[in-house]
């Protein structure tokens, strides 16, 4: 990620922290809401525009870029030992997922069966693990970056794999739901291109998640996105695959 992109992301975070919507920012800078949304979506900021927005938000550029140091200290992946401890207890796992879903302390108490003292203890453990920072008045600050992901084939990924049958126990016909099963034959180059597109979609999912983090939890439903592609055939047909394909007759 370039520093220019990071500046825009930090500016978006500053808007959220101050409760300033795109509509309100548009009013302050004398632009349409659609234009302001486009600036942030395309990260299209001239220095003059950036200066105007900073003035409107009430933040100076030095304060804005001061977030670089903290962003550099955030982790994009935990160690296997950290994941193993998190997944070792269901309620600790739930607290970690809740924090990752940008729920506040009171939201967690309202949504799940935690006792207040119990939840404080769980969050304190996540603080010691290095997943969050538990701040005064039980405020929660994540110590993971926007690019955070669980370790491939790590303890938490394995926990989700154990529940994959439950994930697919749906017709995926509801609003905002979708499932596609496609089969084909692709060259290695085409598979690589497809994998890159899936990675881009994953980044867009993460961006939407962070962008809406300041909205009330009642407006945000937990959503899981499963993306995968690899050379694979159904187990039932594998015994019939020739070890050495026959040549077509000329």
JSON list of C-alpha atoms in Angstrom, two decimals:
[
{"chain": "A", "resi": 1, "resn": "UNK", "atom": "CA", "xyz": [0.00, 0.00, 0.00]},
{"chain": "A", "resi": 2, "resn": "UNK", "atom": "CA", "xyz": [1.42, 3.39, -0.99]},
{"chain": "A", "resi": 3, "resn": "UNK", "atom": "CA", "xyz": [1.59, 6.24, 1.48]},
{"chain": "A", "resi": 4, "resn": "UNK", "atom": "CA", "xyz": [-0.93, 8.19, -0.61]},
{"chain": "A", "resi": 5, "resn": "UNK", "atom": "CA", "xyz": [-3.46, 5.40, -0.14]},
{"chain": "A", "resi": 6, "resn": "UNK", "atom": "CA", "xyz": [-2.64, 5.21, 3.57]},
{"chain": "A", "resi": 7, "resn": "UNK", "atom": "CA", "xyz": [-3.28, 8.94, 3.94]},
{"chain": "A", "resi": 8, "resn": "UNK", "atom": "CA", "xyz": [-6.78, 8.53, 2.47]},
{"chain": "A", "resi": 9, "resn": "UNK", "atom": "CA", "xyz": [-7.48, 5.55, 4.76]},
{"chain": "A", "resi": 10, "resn": "UNK", "atom": "CA", "xyz": [-6.33, 7.54, 7.79]},
{"chain": "A", "resi": 11, "resn": "UNK", "atom": "CA", "xyz": [-8.51, 10.45, 6.69]},
{"chain": "A", "resi": 12, "resn": "UNK", "atom": "CA", "xyz": [-11.51, 8.11, 6.49]},
{"chain": "A", "resi": 13, "resn": "UNK", "atom": "CA", "xyz": [-10.73, 6.88, 10.00]},
{"chain": "A", "resi": 14, "resn": "UNK", "atom": "CA", "xyz": [-10.59, 10.52, 11.19]},
{"chain": "A", "resi": 15, "resn": "UNK", "atom": "CA", "xyz": [-14.04, 11.13, 9.72]},
{"chain": "A", "resi": 16, "resn": "UNK", "atom": "CA", "xyz": [-15.45, 8.12, 11.54]},
{"chain": "A", "resi": 17, "resn": "UNK", "atom": "CA", "xyz": [-13.82, 9.10, 14.83]},
{"chain": "A", "resi": 18, "resn": "UNK", "atom": "CA", "xyz": [-15.47, 12.53, 14.61]},
{"chain": "A", "resi": 19, "resn": "UNK", "atom": "CA", "xyz": [-18.84, 11.18, 13.45]},
{"chain": "A", "resi": 20, "resn": "UNK", "atom": "CA", "xyz": [-18.65, 13.12, 10.17]},
{"chain": "A", "resi": 21, "resn": "UNK", "atom": "CA", "xyz": [-20.57, 11.49, 7.33]},
{"chain": "A", "resi": 22, "resn": "UNK", "atom": "CA", "xyz": [-19.79, 11.93, 3.65]},
{"chain": "A", "resi": 23, "resn": "UNK", "atom": "CA", "xyz": [-22.95, 14.03, 3.37]},
{"chain": "A", "resi": 24, "resn": "UNK", "atom": "CA", "xyz": [-21.78, 16.33, 6.17]},
{"chain": "A", "resi": 25, "resn": "UNK", "atom": "CA", "xyz": [-18.29, 16.58, 4.69]},
{"chain": "A", "resi": 26, "resn": "UNK", "atom": "CA", "xyz": [-19.80, 17.43, 1.29]},
{"chain": "A", "resi": 27, "resn": "UNK", "atom": "CA", "xyz": [-21.76, 20.25, 2.91]},
{"chain": "A", "resi": 28, "resn": "UNK", "atom": "CA", "xyz": [-18.63, 21.60, 4.61]},
{"chain": "A", "resi": 29, "resn": "UNK", "atom": "CA", "xyz": [-16.52, 21.62, 1.43]},
{"chain": "A", "resi": 30, "resn": "UNK", "atom": "CA", "xyz": [-19.30, 22.76, -0.91]},
{"chain": "A", "resi": 31, "resn": "UNK", "atom": "CA", "xyz": [-19.42, 19.62, -3.03]},
{"chain": "A", "resi": 32, "resn": "UNK", "atom": "CA", "xyz": [-22.02, 16.98, -3.79]},
{"chain": "A", "resi": 33, "resn": "UNK", "atom": "CA", "xyz": [-22.10, 13.85, -1.64]},
{"chain": "A", "resi": 34, "resn": "UNK", "atom": "CA", "xyz": [-21.54, 11.76, -4.80]},
{"chain": "A", "resi": 35, "resn": "UNK", "atom": "CA", "xyz": [-18.35, 13.68, -5.54]},
{"chain": "A", "resi": 36, "resn": "UNK", "atom": "CA", "xyz": [-17.01, 13.19, -2.02]},
{"chain": "A", "resi": 37, "resn": "UNK", "atom": "CA", "xyz": [-17.78, 9.47, -2.12]},
{"chain": "A", "resi": 38, "resn": "UNK", "atom": "CA", "xyz": [-15.98, 9.24, -5.44]},
{"chain": "A", "resi": 39, "resn": "UNK", "atom": "CA", "xyz": [-12.89, 10.97, -3.99]},
{"chain": "A", "resi": 40, "resn": "UNK", "atom": "CA", "xyz": [-12.62, 8.33, -1.29]},
{"chain": "A", "resi": 41, "resn": "UNK", "atom": "CA", "xyz": [-13.60, 5.38, -3.47]},
{"chain": "A", "resi": 42, "resn": "UNK", "atom": "CA", "xyz": [-11.01, 6.29, -6.11]},
{"chain": "A", "resi": 43, "resn": "UNK", "atom": "CA", "xyz": [-8.58, 7.78, -3.56]},
{"chain": "A", "resi": 44, "resn": "UNK", "atom": "CA", "xyz": [-8.46, 10.76, -5.90]},
{"chain": "A", "resi": 45, "resn": "UNK", "atom": "CA", "xyz": [-7.01, 13.61, -3.82]},
{"chain": "A", "resi": 46, "resn": "UNK", "atom": "CA", "xyz": [-4.91, 16.51, -5.00]},
{"chain": "A", "resi": 47, "resn": "UNK", "atom": "CA", "xyz": [-2.86, 18.25, -2.31]},
{"chain": "A", "resi": 48, "resn": "UNK", "atom": "CA", "xyz": [-5.24, 21.22, -2.42]},
{"chain": "A", "resi": 49, "resn": "UNK", "atom": "CA", "xyz": [-8.27, 18.96, -2.02]},
{"chain": "A", "resi": 50, "resn": "UNK", "atom": "CA", "xyz": [-6.61, 17.07, 0.82]},
{"chain": "A", "resi": 51, "resn": "UNK", "atom": "CA", "xyz": [-5.86, 20.37, 2.57]},
{"chain": "A", "resi": 52, "resn": "UNK", "atom": "CA", "xyz": [-9.49, 21.49, 2.15]},
{"chain": "A", "resi": 53, "resn": "UNK", "atom": "CA", "xyz": [-10.83, 18.25, 3.59]},
{"chain": "A", "resi": 54, "resn": "UNK", "atom": "CA", "xyz": [-8.41, 18.35, 6.53]},
{"chain": "A", "resi": 55, "resn": "UNK", "atom": "CA", "xyz": [-9.59, 21.88, 7.34]},
{"chain": "A", "resi": 56, "resn": "UNK", "atom": "CA", "xyz": [-13.21, 20.77, 7.13]},
{"chain": "A", "resi": 57, "resn": "UNK", "atom": "CA", "xyz": [-12.59, 17.79, 9.40]},
{"chain": "A", "resi": 58, "resn": "UNK", "atom": "CA", "xyz": [-10.52, 19.82, 11.87]},
{"chain": "A", "resi": 59, "resn": "UNK", "atom": "CA", "xyz": [-7.29, 17.87, 11.60]},
{"chain": "A", "resi": 60, "resn": "UNK", "atom": "CA", "xyz": [-3.87, 19.03, 10.44]},
{"chain": "A", "resi": 61, "resn": "UNK", "atom": "CA", "xyz": [-1.74, 17.03, 8.05]},
{"chain": "A", "resi": 62, "resn": "UNK", "atom": "CA", "xyz": [0.94, 16.26, 10.66]},
{"chain": "A", "resi": 63, "resn": "UNK", "atom": "CA", "xyz": [-1.67, 14.73, 12.96]},
{"chain": "A", "resi": 64, "resn": "UNK", "atom": "CA", "xyz": [-3.06, 12.72, 10.08]},
{"chain": "A", "resi": 65, "resn": "UNK", "atom": "CA", "xyz": [0.26, 11.23, 8.98]},
{"chain": "A", "resi": 66, "resn": "UNK", "atom": "CA", "xyz": [1.18, 10.56, 12.58]},
{"chain": "A", "resi": 67, "resn": "UNK", "atom": "CA", "xyz": [-0.95, 7.46, 12.20]},
{"chain": "A", "resi": 68, "resn": "UNK", "atom": "CA", "xyz": [1.70, 5.89, 9.96]},
{"chain": "A", "resi": 69, "resn": "UNK", "atom": "CA", "xyz": [3.80, 4.77, 12.91]},
{"chain": "A", "resi": 70, "resn": "UNK", "atom": "CA", "xyz": [0.88, 3.01, 14.56]},
{"chain": "A", "resi": 71, "resn": "UNK", "atom": "CA", "xyz": [-0.22, 1.39, 11.30]},
{"chain": "A", "resi": 72, "resn": "UNK", "atom": "CA", "xyz": [3.29, 0.02, 10.83]},
{"chain": "A", "resi": 73, "resn": "UNK", "atom": "CA", "xyz": [3.07, -1.65, 14.26]},
{"chain": "A", "resi": 74, "resn": "UNK", "atom": "CA", "xyz": [-0.21, -3.41, 13.48]},
{"chain": "A", "resi": 75, "resn": "UNK", "atom": "CA", "xyz": [-0.06, -7.08, 12.56]},
{"chain": "A", "resi": 76, "resn": "UNK", "atom": "CA", "xyz": [-1.53, -8.65, 9.46]},
{"chain": "A", "resi": 77, "resn": "UNK", "atom": "CA", "xyz": [-1.37, -12.15, 10.92]},
{"chain": "A", "resi": 78, "resn": "UNK", "atom": "CA", "xyz": [-1.10, -13.72, 14.38]},
{"chain": "A", "resi": 79, "resn": "UNK", "atom": "CA", "xyz": [1.30, -16.48, 15.34]},
{"chain": "A", "resi": 80, "resn": "UNK", "atom": "CA", "xyz": [0.05, -20.05, 15.53]},
{"chain": "A", "resi": 81, "resn": "UNK", "atom": "CA", "xyz": [0.46, -19.94, 19.32]},
{"chain": "A", "resi": 82, "resn": "UNK", "atom": "CA", "xyz": [-1.70, -16.80, 19.56]},
{"chain": "A", "resi": 83, "resn": "UNK", "atom": "CA", "xyz": [-4.41, -18.35, 17.39]},
{"chain": "A", "resi": 84, "resn": "UNK", "atom": "CA", "xyz": [-4.28, -21.58, 19.36]},
{"chain": "A", "resi": 85, "resn": "UNK", "atom": "CA", "xyz": [-4.92, -19.73, 22.62]},
{"chain": "A", "resi": 86, "resn": "UNK", "atom": "CA", "xyz": [-7.79, -17.71, 21.13]},
{"chain": "A", "resi": 87, "resn": "UNK", "atom": "CA", "xyz": [-9.56, -20.77, 19.76]},
{"chain": "A", "resi": 88, "resn": "UNK", "atom": "CA", "xyz": [-8.95, -22.83, 22.91]},
{"chain": "A", "resi": 89, "resn": "UNK", "atom": "CA", "xyz": [-12.05, -21.40, 24.66]},
{"chain": "A", "resi": 90, "resn": "UNK", "atom": "CA", "xyz": [-15.36, -20.72, 22.88]},
{"chain": "A", "resi": 91, "resn": "UNK", "atom": "CA", "xyz": [-16.07, -17.47, 24.72]},
{"chain": "A", "resi": 92, "resn": "UNK", "atom": "CA", "xyz": [-12.56, -16.14, 24.16]},
{"chain": "A", "resi": 93, "resn": "UNK", "atom": "CA", "xyz": [-12.97, -16.99, 20.47]},
{"chain": "A", "resi": 94, "resn": "UNK", "atom": "CA", "xyz": [-16.34, -15.21, 20.45]},
{"chain": "A", "resi": 95, "resn": "UNK", "atom": "CA", "xyz": [-14.84, -12.11, 22.09]},
{"chain": "A", "resi": 96, "resn": "UNK", "atom": "CA", "xyz": [-12.04, -12.06, 19.49]},
{"chain": "A", "resi": 97, "resn": "UNK", "atom": "CA", "xyz": [-14.47, -12.37, 16.58]},
{"chain": "A", "resi": 98, "resn": "UNK", "atom": "CA", "xyz": [-16.67, -9.67, 18.11]},
{"chain": "A", "resi": 99, "resn": "UNK", "atom": "CA", "xyz": [-13.73, -7.30, 18.39]},
{"chain": "A", "resi": 100, "resn": "UNK", "atom": "CA", "xyz": [-12.70, -8.10, 14.82]},
{"chain": "A", "resi": 101, "resn": "UNK", "atom": "CA", "xyz": [-16.30, -7.33, 13.79]},
{"chain": "A", "resi": 102, "resn": "UNK", "atom": "CA", "xyz": [-15.84, -3.87, 15.36]},
{"chain": "A", "resi": 103, "resn": "UNK", "atom": "CA", "xyz": [-18.36, -4.41, 18.15]},
{"chain": "A", "resi": 104, "resn": "UNK", "atom": "CA", "xyz": [-17.99, -2.33, 21.28]},
{"chain": "A", "resi": 105, "resn": "UNK", "atom": "CA", "xyz": [-18.06, -3.61, 24.85]},
{"chain": "A", "resi": 106, "resn": "UNK", "atom": "CA", "xyz": [-21.74, -2.79, 25.43]},
{"chain": "A", "resi": 107, "resn": "UNK", "atom": "CA", "xyz": [-22.67, -4.29, 22.06]},
{"chain": "A", "resi": 108, "resn": "UNK", "atom": "CA", "xyz": [-21.02, -7.56, 23.06]},
{"chain": "A", "resi": 109, "resn": "UNK", "atom": "CA", "xyz": [-22.95, -7.62, 26.33]},
{"chain": "A", "resi": 110, "resn": "UNK", "atom": "CA", "xyz": [-26.20, -6.92, 24.51]},
{"chain": "A", "resi": 111, "resn": "UNK", "atom": "CA", "xyz": [-25.72, -9.54, 21.81]},
{"chain": "A", "resi": 112, "resn": "UNK", "atom": "CA", "xyz": [-24.09, -12.41, 23.69]},
{"chain": "A", "resi": 113, "resn": "UNK", "atom": "CA", "xyz": [-24.34, -14.10, 27.08]},
{"chain": "A", "resi": 114, "resn": "UNK", "atom": "CA", "xyz": [-21.35, -12.52, 28.76]},
{"chain": "A", "resi": 115, "resn": "UNK", "atom": "CA", "xyz": [-21.26, -11.32, 32.33]},
{"chain": "A", "resi": 116, "resn": "UNK", "atom": "CA", "xyz": [-19.66, -7.88, 32.58]},
{"chain": "A", "resi": 117, "resn": "UNK", "atom": "CA", "xyz": [-16.71, -9.02, 34.71]},
{"chain": "A", "resi": 118, "resn": "UNK", "atom": "CA", "xyz": [-16.28, -12.13, 32.58]},
{"chain": "A", "resi": 119, "resn": "UNK", "atom": "CA", "xyz": [-16.09, -10.11, 29.36]},
{"chain": "A", "resi": 120, "resn": "UNK", "atom": "CA", "xyz": [-13.55, -7.70, 30.86]},
{"chain": "A", "resi": 121, "resn": "UNK", "atom": "CA", "xyz": [-11.40, -10.71, 31.76]},
{"chain": "A", "resi": 122, "resn": "UNK", "atom": "CA", "xyz": [-11.67, -12.14, 28.25]},
{"chain": "A", "resi": 123, "resn": "UNK", "atom": "CA", "xyz": [-10.77, -8.82, 26.66]},
{"chain": "A", "resi": 124, "resn": "UNK", "atom": "CA", "xyz": [-7.84, -8.47, 29.04]},
{"chain": "A", "resi": 125, "resn": "UNK", "atom": "CA", "xyz": [-6.58, -11.85, 27.81]},
{"chain": "A", "resi": 126, "resn": "UNK", "atom": "CA", "xyz": [-6.92, -10.71, 24.19]},
{"chain": "A", "resi": 127, "resn": "UNK", "atom": "CA", "xyz": [-4.91, -7.64, 25.20]},
{"chain": "A", "resi": 128, "resn": "UNK", "atom": "CA", "xyz": [-2.15, -9.84, 26.65]},
{"chain": "A", "resi": 129, "resn": "UNK", "atom": "CA", "xyz": [-2.19, -12.01, 23.52]},
{"chain": "A", "resi": 130, "resn": "UNK", "atom": "CA", "xyz": [-1.66, -8.87, 21.44]},
{"chain": "A", "resi": 131, "resn": "UNK", "atom": "CA", "xyz": [-4.94, -8.99, 19.49]},
{"chain": "A", "resi": 132, "resn": "UNK", "atom": "CA", "xyz": [-6.53, -5.86, 20.98]},
{"chain": "A", "resi": 133, "resn": "UNK", "atom": "CA", "xyz": [-5.72, -2.97, 23.28]},
{"chain": "A", "resi": 134, "resn": "UNK", "atom": "CA", "xyz": [-8.19, -2.70, 26.17]},
{"chain": "A", "resi": 135, "resn": "UNK", "atom": "CA", "xyz": [-8.48, 0.98, 26.93]},
{"chain": "A", "resi": 136, "resn": "UNK", "atom": "CA", "xyz": [-10.13, 2.98, 29.78]},
{"chain": "A", "resi": 137, "resn": "UNK", "atom": "CA", "xyz": [-13.91, 2.59, 30.08]},
{"chain": "A", "resi": 138, "resn": "UNK", "atom": "CA", "xyz": [-13.62, -0.79, 28.31]},
{"chain": "A", "resi": 139, "resn": "UNK", "atom": "CA", "xyz": [-13.01, 0.77, 24.92]},
{"chain": "A", "resi": 140, "resn": "UNK", "atom": "CA", "xyz": [-11.44, -1.64, 22.44]},
{"chain": "A", "resi": 141, "resn": "UNK", "atom": "CA", "xyz": [-8.75, -0.88, 19.89]},
{"chain": "A", "resi": 142, "resn": "UNK", "atom": "CA", "xyz": [-7.68, -3.60, 17.48]},
{"chain": "A", "resi": 143, "resn": "UNK", "atom": "CA", "xyz": [-3.98, -4.27, 17.11]},
{"chain": "A", "resi": 144, "resn": "UNK", "atom": "CA", "xyz": [-4.47, -5.87, 13.70]},
{"chain": "A", "resi": 145, "resn": "UNK", "atom": "CA", "xyz": [-4.20, -4.13, 10.35]},
{"chain": "A", "resi": 146, "resn": "UNK", "atom": "CA", "xyz": [-6.93, -3.72, 7.76]},
{"chain": "A", "resi": 147, "resn": "UNK", "atom": "CA", "xyz": [-5.15, -6.40, 5.75]},
{"chain": "A", "resi": 148, "resn": "UNK", "atom": "CA", "xyz": [-5.42, -8.89, 8.65]},
{"chain": "A", "resi": 149, "resn": "UNK", "atom": "CA", "xyz": [-6.20, -12.51, 7.87]},
{"chain": "A", "resi": 150, "resn": "UNK", "atom": "CA", "xyz": [-6.07, -15.77, 9.80]},
{"chain": "A", "resi": 151, "resn": "UNK", "atom": "CA", "xyz": [-3.09, -18.07, 9.26]},
{"chain": "A", "resi": 152, "resn": "UNK", "atom": "CA", "xyz": [-3.64, -20.48, 6.35]},
{"chain": "A", "resi": 153, "resn": "UNK", "atom": "CA", "xyz": [-4.29, -23.94, 7.81]},
{"chain": "A", "resi": 154, "resn": "UNK", "atom": "CA", "xyz": [-3.76, -22.45, 11.29]},
{"chain": "A", "resi": 155, "resn": "UNK", "atom": "CA", "xyz": [-5.85, -23.24, 14.40]},
{"chain": "A", "resi": 156, "resn": "UNK", "atom": "CA", "xyz": [-8.62, -20.74, 13.61]},
{"chain": "A", "resi": 157, "resn": "UNK", "atom": "CA", "xyz": [-8.84, -21.65, 9.93]},
{"chain": "A", "resi": 158, "resn": "UNK", "atom": "CA", "xyz": [-9.12, -25.28, 11.00]},
{"chain": "A", "resi": 159, "resn": "UNK", "atom": "CA", "xyz": [-11.92, -24.36, 13.41]},
{"chain": "A", "resi": 160, "resn": "UNK", "atom": "CA", "xyz": [-13.85, -22.78, 10.56]},
{"chain": "A", "resi": 161, "resn": "UNK", "atom": "CA", "xyz": [-13.20, -25.81, 8.35]},
{"chain": "A", "resi": 162, "resn": "UNK", "atom": "CA", "xyz": [-14.72, -28.01, 11.06]},
{"chain": "A", "resi": 163, "resn": "UNK", "atom": "CA", "xyz": [-17.92, -25.99, 10.68]},
{"chain": "A", "resi": 164, "resn": "UNK", "atom": "CA", "xyz": [-17.96, -25.78, 6.89]},
{"chain": "A", "resi": 165, "resn": "UNK", "atom": "CA", "xyz": [-20.93, -28.18, 6.61]},
{"chain": "A", "resi": 166, "resn": "UNK", "atom": "CA", "xyz": [-22.99, -25.82, 8.77]},
{"chain": "A", "resi": 167, "resn": "UNK", "atom": "CA", "xyz": [-21.97, -22.91, 6.54]},
{"chain": "A", "resi": 168, "resn": "UNK", "atom": "CA", "xyz": [-23.30, -24.70, 3.47]},
{"chain": "A", "resi": 169, "resn": "UNK", "atom": "CA", "xyz": [-26.56, -25.76, 5.19]},
{"chain": "A", "resi": 170, "resn": "UNK", "atom": "CA", "xyz": [-28.44, -23.04, 3.33]},
{"chain": "A", "resi": 171, "resn": "UNK", "atom": "CA", "xyz": [-30.08, -22.51, -0.05]},
{"chain": "A", "resi": 172, "resn": "UNK", "atom": "CA", "xyz": [-28.26, -19.14, -0.32]},
{"chain": "A", "resi": 173, "resn": "UNK", "atom": "CA", "xyz": [-31.47, -17.64, -1.72]},
{"chain": "A", "resi": 174, "resn": "UNK", "atom": "CA", "xyz": [-31.91, -14.80, 0.77]},
{"chain": "A", "resi": 175, "resn": "UNK", "atom": "CA", "xyz": [-31.25, -11.12, 0.12]},
{"chain": "A", "resi": 176, "resn": "UNK", "atom": "CA", "xyz": [-27.54, -10.47, -0.16]},
{"chain": "A", "resi": 177, "resn": "UNK", "atom": "CA", "xyz": [-26.74, -14.20, -0.36]},
{"chain": "A", "resi": 178, "resn": "UNK", "atom": "CA", "xyz": [-25.14, -16.03, -3.24]},
{"chain": "A", "resi": 179, "resn": "UNK", "atom": "CA", "xyz": [-23.33, -19.26, -4.03]},
{"chain": "A", "resi": 180, "resn": "UNK", "atom": "CA", "xyz": [-21.85, -20.33, -7.33]},
{"chain": "A", "resi": 181, "resn": "UNK", "atom": "CA", "xyz": [-20.39, -23.73, -8.16]},
{"chain": "A", "resi": 182, "resn": "UNK", "atom": "CA", "xyz": [-18.52, -23.66, -11.44]},
{"chain": "A", "resi": 183, "resn": "UNK", "atom": "CA", "xyz": [-16.39, -26.32, -13.08]},
{"chain": "A", "resi": 184, "resn": "UNK", "atom": "CA", "xyz": [-13.93, -25.85, -15.91]},
{"chain": "A", "resi": 185, "resn": "UNK", "atom": "CA", "xyz": [-10.43, -26.45, -17.15]},
{"chain": "A", "resi": 186, "resn": "UNK", "atom": "CA", "xyz": [-7.95, -23.56, -17.04]},
{"chain": "A", "resi": 187, "resn": "UNK", "atom": "CA", "xyz": [-4.30, -23.03, -17.84]},
{"chain": "A", "resi": 188, "resn": "UNK", "atom": "CA", "xyz": [-1.94, -22.16, -14.95]},
{"chain": "A", "resi": 189, "resn": "UNK", "atom": "CA", "xyz": [-1.92, -18.55, -16.18]},
{"chain": "A", "resi": 190, "resn": "UNK", "atom": "CA", "xyz": [-5.70, -18.32, -16.13]},
{"chain": "A", "resi": 191, "resn": "UNK", "atom": "CA", "xyz": [-5.81, -19.89, -12.64]},
{"chain": "A", "resi": 192, "resn": "UNK", "atom": "CA", "xyz": [-3.33, -17.30, -11.43]},
{"chain": "A", "resi": 193, "resn": "UNK", "atom": "CA", "xyz": [-5.43, -14.47, -12.90]},
{"chain": "A", "resi": 194, "resn": "UNK", "atom": "CA", "xyz": [-8.55, -15.89, -11.25]},
{"chain": "A", "resi": 195, "resn": "UNK", "atom": "CA", "xyz": [-6.81, -16.15, -7.87]},
{"chain": "A", "resi": 196, "resn": "UNK", "atom": "CA", "xyz": [-5.72, -12.51, -8.14]},
{"chain": "A", "resi": 197, "resn": "UNK", "atom": "CA", "xyz": [-9.32, -11.45, -8.82]},
{"chain": "A", "resi": 198, "resn": "UNK", "atom": "CA", "xyz": [-10.47, -13.38, -5.76]},
{"chain": "A", "resi": 199, "resn": "UNK", "atom": "CA", "xyz": [-7.82, -11.61, -3.67]},
{"chain": "A", "resi": 200, "resn": "UNK", "atom": "CA", "xyz": [-9.11, -8.28, -4.95]},
{"chain": "A", "resi": 201, "resn": "UNK", "atom": "CA", "xyz": [-12.66, -9.23, -3.95]},
{"chain": "A", "resi": 202, "resn": "UNK", "atom": "CA", "xyz": [-11.40, -10.19, -0.49]},
{"chain": "A", "resi": 203, "resn": "UNK", "atom": "CA", "xyz": [-9.77, -6.76, -0.15]},
{"chain": "A", "resi": 204, "resn": "UNK", "atom": "CA", "xyz": [-13.05, -5.09, -1.19]},
{"chain": "A", "resi": 205, "resn": "UNK", "atom": "CA", "xyz": [-14.90, -7.12, 1.45]},
{"chain": "A", "resi": 206, "resn": "UNK", "atom": "CA", "xyz": [-12.43, -5.98, 4.11]},
{"chain": "A", "resi": 207, "resn": "UNK", "atom": "CA", "xyz": [-12.75, -2.37, 2.96]},
{"chain": "A", "resi": 208, "resn": "UNK", "atom": "CA", "xyz": [-16.55, -2.47, 3.25]},
{"chain": "A", "resi": 209, "resn": "UNK", "atom": "CA", "xyz": [-16.22, -3.99, 6.72]},
{"chain": "A", "resi": 210, "resn": "UNK", "atom": "CA", "xyz": [-13.94, -1.21, 7.96]},
{"chain": "A", "resi": 211, "resn": "UNK", "atom": "CA", "xyz": [-15.89, 1.53, 6.19]},
{"chain": "A", "resi": 212, "resn": "UNK", "atom": "CA", "xyz": [-19.10, 0.57, 8.01]},
{"chain": "A", "resi": 213, "resn": "UNK", "atom": "CA", "xyz": [-17.45, -0.07, 11.36]},
{"chain": "A", "resi": 214, "resn": "UNK", "atom": "CA", "xyz": [-18.79, 3.15, 12.89]},
{"chain": "A", "resi": 215, "resn": "UNK", "atom": "CA", "xyz": [-22.43, 2.28, 12.15]},
{"chain": "A", "resi": 216, "resn": "UNK", "atom": "CA", "xyz": [-24.59, 0.86, 14.98]},
{"chain": "A", "resi": 217, "resn": "UNK", "atom": "CA", "xyz": [-24.31, -2.90, 15.37]},
{"chain": "A", "resi": 218, "resn": "UNK", "atom": "CA", "xyz": [-28.07, -3.21, 14.79]},
{"chain": "A", "resi": 219, "resn": "UNK", "atom": "CA", "xyz": [-27.48, -2.11, 11.19]},
{"chain": "A", "resi": 220, "resn": "UNK", "atom": "CA", "xyz": [-24.65, -4.60, 10.57]},
{"chain": "A", "resi": 221, "resn": "UNK", "atom": "CA", "xyz": [-25.23, -8.34, 10.29]},
{"chain": "A", "resi": 222, "resn": "UNK", "atom": "CA", "xyz": [-22.37, -10.84, 10.63]},
{"chain": "A", "resi": 223, "resn": "UNK", "atom": "CA", "xyz": [-21.41, -11.99, 7.14]},
{"chain": "A", "resi": 224, "resn": "UNK", "atom": "CA", "xyz": [-18.95, -14.70, 6.12]},
{"chain": "A", "resi": 225, "resn": "UNK", "atom": "CA", "xyz": [-17.32, -14.74, 2.70]},
{"chain": "A", "resi": 226, "resn": "UNK", "atom": "CA", "xyz": [-15.66, -17.96, 1.56]},
{"chain": "A", "resi": 227, "resn": "UNK", "atom": "CA", "xyz": [-13.46, -17.72, -1.53]},
{"chain": "A", "resi": 228, "resn": "UNK", "atom": "CA", "xyz": [-11.42, -20.61, -2.87]},
{"chain": "A", "resi": 229, "resn": "UNK", "atom": "CA", "xyz": [-10.10, -22.06, -6.08]},
{"chain": "A", "resi": 230, "resn": "UNK", "atom": "CA", "xyz": [-7.66, -24.89, -6.79]},
{"chain": "A", "resi": 231, "resn": "UNK", "atom": "CA", "xyz": [-7.15, -27.79, -9.16]},
{"chain": "A", "resi": 232, "resn": "UNK", "atom": "CA", "xyz": [-9.66, -30.34, -7.85]},
{"chain": "A", "resi": 233, "resn": "UNK", "atom": "CA", "xyz": [-12.12, -33.03, -8.89]},
{"chain": "A", "resi": 234, "resn": "UNK", "atom": "CA", "xyz": [-14.87, -34.74, -6.91]},
{"chain": "A", "resi": 235, "resn": "UNK", "atom": "CA", "xyz": [-13.49, -37.67, -4.92]},
{"chain": "A", "resi": 236, "resn": "UNK", "atom": "CA", "xyz": [-15.99, -40.10, -6.47]},
{"chain": "A", "resi": 237, "resn": "UNK", "atom": "CA", "xyz": [-14.48, -39.72, -9.92]},
{"chain": "A", "resi": 238, "resn": "UNK", "atom": "CA", "xyz": [-10.80, -39.76, -8.97]},
{"chain": "A", "resi": 239, "resn": "UNK", "atom": "CA", "xyz": [-10.45, -43.59, -9.20]},
{"chain": "A", "resi": 240, "resn": "UNK", "atom": "CA", "xyz": [-11.33, -43.36, -12.88]},
{"chain": "A", "resi": 241, "resn": "UNK", "atom": "CA", "xyz": [-8.63, -40.85, -13.80]},
{"chain": "A", "resi": 242, "resn": "UNK", "atom": "CA", "xyz": [-5.88, -42.39, -15.91]},
{"chain": "A", "resi": 243, "resn": "UNK", "atom": "CA", "xyz": [-2.41, -42.02, -14.50]},
{"chain": "A", "resi": 244, "resn": "UNK", "atom": "CA", "xyz": [-1.23, -41.33, -18.05]},
{"chain": "A", "resi": 245, "resn": "UNK", "atom": "CA", "xyz": [-3.87, -39.82, -20.34]},
{"chain": "A", "resi": 246, "resn": "UNK", "atom": "CA", "xyz": [-4.22, -41.60, -23.67]},
{"chain": "A", "resi": 247, "resn": "UNK", "atom": "CA", "xyz": [-3.35, -39.74, -26.80]},
{"chain": "A", "resi": 248, "resn": "UNK", "atom": "CA", "xyz": [-6.18, -38.87, -29.13]},
{"chain": "A", "resi": 249, "resn": "UNK", "atom": "CA", "xyz": [-6.13, -40.81, -32.38]},
{"chain": "A", "resi": 250, "resn": "UNK", "atom": "CA", "xyz": [-5.08, -38.77, -35.39]}
]
